[in-house]
XYZ file of N, CA and C in Angstrom:
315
model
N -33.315 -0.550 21.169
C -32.043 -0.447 20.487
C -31.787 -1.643 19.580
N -32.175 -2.707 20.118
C -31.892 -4.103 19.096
C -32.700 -4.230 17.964
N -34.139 -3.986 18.053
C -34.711 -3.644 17.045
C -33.810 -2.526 16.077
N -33.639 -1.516 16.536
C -33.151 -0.251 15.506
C -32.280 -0.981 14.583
N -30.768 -2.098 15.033
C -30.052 -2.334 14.935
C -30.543 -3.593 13.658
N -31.360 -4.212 13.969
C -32.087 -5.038 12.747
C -32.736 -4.367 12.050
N -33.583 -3.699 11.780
C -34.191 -2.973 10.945
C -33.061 -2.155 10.134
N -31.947 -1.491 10.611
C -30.876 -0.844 9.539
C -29.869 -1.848 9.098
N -29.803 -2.969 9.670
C -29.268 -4.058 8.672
C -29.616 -4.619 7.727
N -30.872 -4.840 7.807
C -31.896 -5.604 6.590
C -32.377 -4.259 5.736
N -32.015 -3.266 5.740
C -32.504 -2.391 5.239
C -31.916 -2.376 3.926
N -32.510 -2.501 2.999
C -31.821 -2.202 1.208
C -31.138 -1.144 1.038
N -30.202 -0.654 0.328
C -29.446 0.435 0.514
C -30.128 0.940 -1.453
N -29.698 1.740 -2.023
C -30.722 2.421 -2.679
C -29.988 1.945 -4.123
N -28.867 1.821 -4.110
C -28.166 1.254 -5.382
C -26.894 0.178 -4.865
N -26.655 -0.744 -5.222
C -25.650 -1.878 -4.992
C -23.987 -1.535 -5.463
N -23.578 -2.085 -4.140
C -21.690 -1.186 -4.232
C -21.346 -2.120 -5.050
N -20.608 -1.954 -6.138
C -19.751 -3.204 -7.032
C -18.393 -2.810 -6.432
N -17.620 -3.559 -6.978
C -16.057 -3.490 -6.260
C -15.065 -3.962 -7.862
N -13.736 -4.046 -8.038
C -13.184 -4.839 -9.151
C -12.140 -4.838 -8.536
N -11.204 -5.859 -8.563
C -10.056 -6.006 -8.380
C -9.722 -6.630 -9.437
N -9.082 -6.086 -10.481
C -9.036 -6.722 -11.685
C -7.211 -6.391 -11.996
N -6.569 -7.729 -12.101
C -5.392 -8.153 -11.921
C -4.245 -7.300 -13.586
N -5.460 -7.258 -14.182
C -4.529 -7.165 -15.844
C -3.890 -5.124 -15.617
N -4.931 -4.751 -15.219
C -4.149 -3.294 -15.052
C -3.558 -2.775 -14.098
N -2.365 -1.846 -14.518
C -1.693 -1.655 -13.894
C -1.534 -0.059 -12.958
N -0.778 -0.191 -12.007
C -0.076 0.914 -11.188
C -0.667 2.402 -12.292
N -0.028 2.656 -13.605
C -0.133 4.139 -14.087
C -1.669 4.109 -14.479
N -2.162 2.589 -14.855
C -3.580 3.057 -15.883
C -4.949 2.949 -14.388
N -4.820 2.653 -12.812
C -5.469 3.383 -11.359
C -4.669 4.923 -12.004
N -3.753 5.441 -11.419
C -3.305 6.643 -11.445
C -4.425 7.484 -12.756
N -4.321 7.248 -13.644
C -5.443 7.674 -15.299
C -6.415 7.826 -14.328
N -6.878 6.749 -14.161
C -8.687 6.575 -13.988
C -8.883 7.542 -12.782
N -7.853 7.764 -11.579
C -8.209 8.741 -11.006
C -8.259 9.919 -11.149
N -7.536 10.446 -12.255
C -7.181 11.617 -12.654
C -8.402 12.030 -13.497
N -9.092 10.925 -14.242
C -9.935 11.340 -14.587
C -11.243 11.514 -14.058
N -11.077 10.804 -12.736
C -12.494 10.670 -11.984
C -12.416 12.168 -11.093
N -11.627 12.135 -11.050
C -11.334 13.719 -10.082
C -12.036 14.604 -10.760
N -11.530 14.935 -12.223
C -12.184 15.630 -13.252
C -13.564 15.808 -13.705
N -13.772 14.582 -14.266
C -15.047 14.437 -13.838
C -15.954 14.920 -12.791
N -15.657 14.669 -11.661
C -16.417 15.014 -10.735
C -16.375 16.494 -10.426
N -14.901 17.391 -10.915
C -15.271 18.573 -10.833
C -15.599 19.211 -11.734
N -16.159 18.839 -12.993
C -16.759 19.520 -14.375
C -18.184 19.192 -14.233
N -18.570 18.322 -13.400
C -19.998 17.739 -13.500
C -20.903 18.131 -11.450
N -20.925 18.693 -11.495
C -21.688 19.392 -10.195
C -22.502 18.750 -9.142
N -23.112 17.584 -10.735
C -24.296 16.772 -9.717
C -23.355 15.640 -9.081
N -22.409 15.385 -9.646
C -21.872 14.207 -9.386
C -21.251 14.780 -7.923
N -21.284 15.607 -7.587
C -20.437 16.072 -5.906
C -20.759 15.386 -5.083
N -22.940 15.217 -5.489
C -23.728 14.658 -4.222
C -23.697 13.162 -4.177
N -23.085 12.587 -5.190
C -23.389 10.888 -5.568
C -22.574 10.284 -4.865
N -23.037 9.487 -3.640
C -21.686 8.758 -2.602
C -21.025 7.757 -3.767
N -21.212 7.375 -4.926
C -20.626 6.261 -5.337
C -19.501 6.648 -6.327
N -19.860 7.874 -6.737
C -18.138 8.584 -7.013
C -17.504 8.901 -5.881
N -17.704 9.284 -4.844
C -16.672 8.844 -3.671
C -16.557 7.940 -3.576
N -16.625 6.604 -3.373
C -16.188 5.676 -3.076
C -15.567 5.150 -4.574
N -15.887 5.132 -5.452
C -14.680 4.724 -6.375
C -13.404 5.449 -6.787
N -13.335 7.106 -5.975
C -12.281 7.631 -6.319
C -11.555 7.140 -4.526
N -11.809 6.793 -3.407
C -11.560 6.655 -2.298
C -10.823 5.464 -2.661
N -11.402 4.103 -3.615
C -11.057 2.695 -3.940
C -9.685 3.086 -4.631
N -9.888 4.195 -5.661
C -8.313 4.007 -6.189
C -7.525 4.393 -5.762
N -7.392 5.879 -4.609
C -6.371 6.324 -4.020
C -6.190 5.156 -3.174
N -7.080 4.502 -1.961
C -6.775 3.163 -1.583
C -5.364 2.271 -2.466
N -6.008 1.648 -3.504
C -5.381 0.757 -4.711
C -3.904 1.171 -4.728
N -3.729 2.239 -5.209
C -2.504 3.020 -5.297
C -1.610 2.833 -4.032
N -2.211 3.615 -2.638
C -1.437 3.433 -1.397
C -1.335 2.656 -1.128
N -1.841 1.298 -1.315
C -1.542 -0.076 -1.582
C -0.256 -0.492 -1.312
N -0.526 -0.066 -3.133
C 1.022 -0.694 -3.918
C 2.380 0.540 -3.512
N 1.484 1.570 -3.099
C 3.252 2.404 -2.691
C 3.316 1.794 -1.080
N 2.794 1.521 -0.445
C 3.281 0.199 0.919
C 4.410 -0.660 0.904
N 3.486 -1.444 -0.144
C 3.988 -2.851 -0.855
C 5.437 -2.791 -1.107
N 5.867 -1.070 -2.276
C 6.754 -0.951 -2.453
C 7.597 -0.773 -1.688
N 7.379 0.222 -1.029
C 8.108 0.606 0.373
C 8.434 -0.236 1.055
N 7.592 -1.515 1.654
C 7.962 -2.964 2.226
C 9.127 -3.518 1.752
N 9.137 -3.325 0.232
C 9.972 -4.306 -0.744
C 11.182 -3.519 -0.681
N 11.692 -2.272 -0.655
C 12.819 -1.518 -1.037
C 13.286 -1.765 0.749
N 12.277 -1.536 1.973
C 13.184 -1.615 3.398
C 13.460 -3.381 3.392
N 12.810 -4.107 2.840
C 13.204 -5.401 3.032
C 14.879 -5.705 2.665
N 14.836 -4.741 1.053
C 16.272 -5.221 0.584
C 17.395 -4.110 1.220
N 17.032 -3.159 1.501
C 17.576 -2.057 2.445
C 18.373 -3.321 3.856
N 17.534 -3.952 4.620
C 17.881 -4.558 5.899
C 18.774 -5.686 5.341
N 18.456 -6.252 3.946
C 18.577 -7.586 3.967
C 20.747 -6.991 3.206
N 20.991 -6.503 2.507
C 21.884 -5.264 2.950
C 22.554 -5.078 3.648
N 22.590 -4.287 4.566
C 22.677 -3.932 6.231
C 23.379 -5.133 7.130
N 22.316 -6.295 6.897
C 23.182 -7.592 7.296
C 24.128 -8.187 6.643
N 23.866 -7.981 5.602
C 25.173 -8.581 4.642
C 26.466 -7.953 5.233
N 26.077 -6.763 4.867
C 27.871 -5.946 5.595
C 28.177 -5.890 6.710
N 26.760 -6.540 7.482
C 27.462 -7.074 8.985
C 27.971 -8.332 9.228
N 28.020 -8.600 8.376
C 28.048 -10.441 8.490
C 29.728 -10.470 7.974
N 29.670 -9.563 6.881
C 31.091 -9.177 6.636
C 32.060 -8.528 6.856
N 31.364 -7.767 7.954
C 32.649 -7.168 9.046
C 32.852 -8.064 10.275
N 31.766 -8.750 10.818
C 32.516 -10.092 11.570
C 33.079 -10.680 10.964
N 33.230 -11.093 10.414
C 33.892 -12.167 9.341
C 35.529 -11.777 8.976
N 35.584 -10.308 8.919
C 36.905 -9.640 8.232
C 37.360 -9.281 9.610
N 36.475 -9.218 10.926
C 37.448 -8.831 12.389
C 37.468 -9.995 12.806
N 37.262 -11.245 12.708
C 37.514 -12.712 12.846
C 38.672 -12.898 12.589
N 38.469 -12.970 11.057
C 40.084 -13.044 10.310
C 41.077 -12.607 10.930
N 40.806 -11.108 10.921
C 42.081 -10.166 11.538
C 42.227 -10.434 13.079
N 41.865 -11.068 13.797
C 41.800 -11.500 14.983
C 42.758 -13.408 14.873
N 42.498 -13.815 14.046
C 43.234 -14.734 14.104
C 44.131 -14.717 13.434
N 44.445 -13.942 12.288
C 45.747 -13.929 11.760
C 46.798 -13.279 12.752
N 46.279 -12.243 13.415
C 46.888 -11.203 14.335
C 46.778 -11.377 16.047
N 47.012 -12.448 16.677
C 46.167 -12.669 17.552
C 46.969 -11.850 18.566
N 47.955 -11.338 18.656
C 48.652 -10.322 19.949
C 48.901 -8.881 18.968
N 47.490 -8.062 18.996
C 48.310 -6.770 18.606
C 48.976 -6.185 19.348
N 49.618 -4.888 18.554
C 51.073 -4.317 19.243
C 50.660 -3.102 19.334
């Protein structure tokens, strides 16, 4: 078994994975490139069998669900941050009314 396990590690794989994380484009112009890689891949037949158009259309839906996370993170962050505010300001306003009023009737 340990042998097997070295021999398929050192093993060359048949073409080299590149990757890009390239900072200048944005959110809609991933969305393009997938739309067109989709296409691609279904106008072109051979390309079905090529693992490396899967994995670069897998990288951008990745990329994308990303940034709709990210977003989602960012909108419940200000959602909570919110939430406390108007709690902070209803103690604050039953404080008041508690000491201006201190024997209700």
């Amino acid at each position: 078994p340990r042998q097997g396990r070295i021999r398929l590690a050192t093993a060359p794989g048949p073409l080299p994975l590149h990757s890009s994380f390239g900072g200048d484009e944005g959110q809609v112009s991933n969305a393009a490139n997938l739309a067109n890689d989709l296409q691609d891949t279904v106008l072109h037949p051979k390309k079905l069998a090529d693992p490396h158009t899967y994995l670069k259309i897998m990288t951008e839906v990745a990329t994308i669900a990303n940034f709709g996370a990210l977003f989602l993170t960012l909108v419940g962050a200000c959602y909570h941050s919110y939430g406390y505010m108007q709690l902070k300001n209803a103690q604050d306003q039953e404080r008041n009314t508690q000491r201006n009023n201190p024997h209700p009737s």
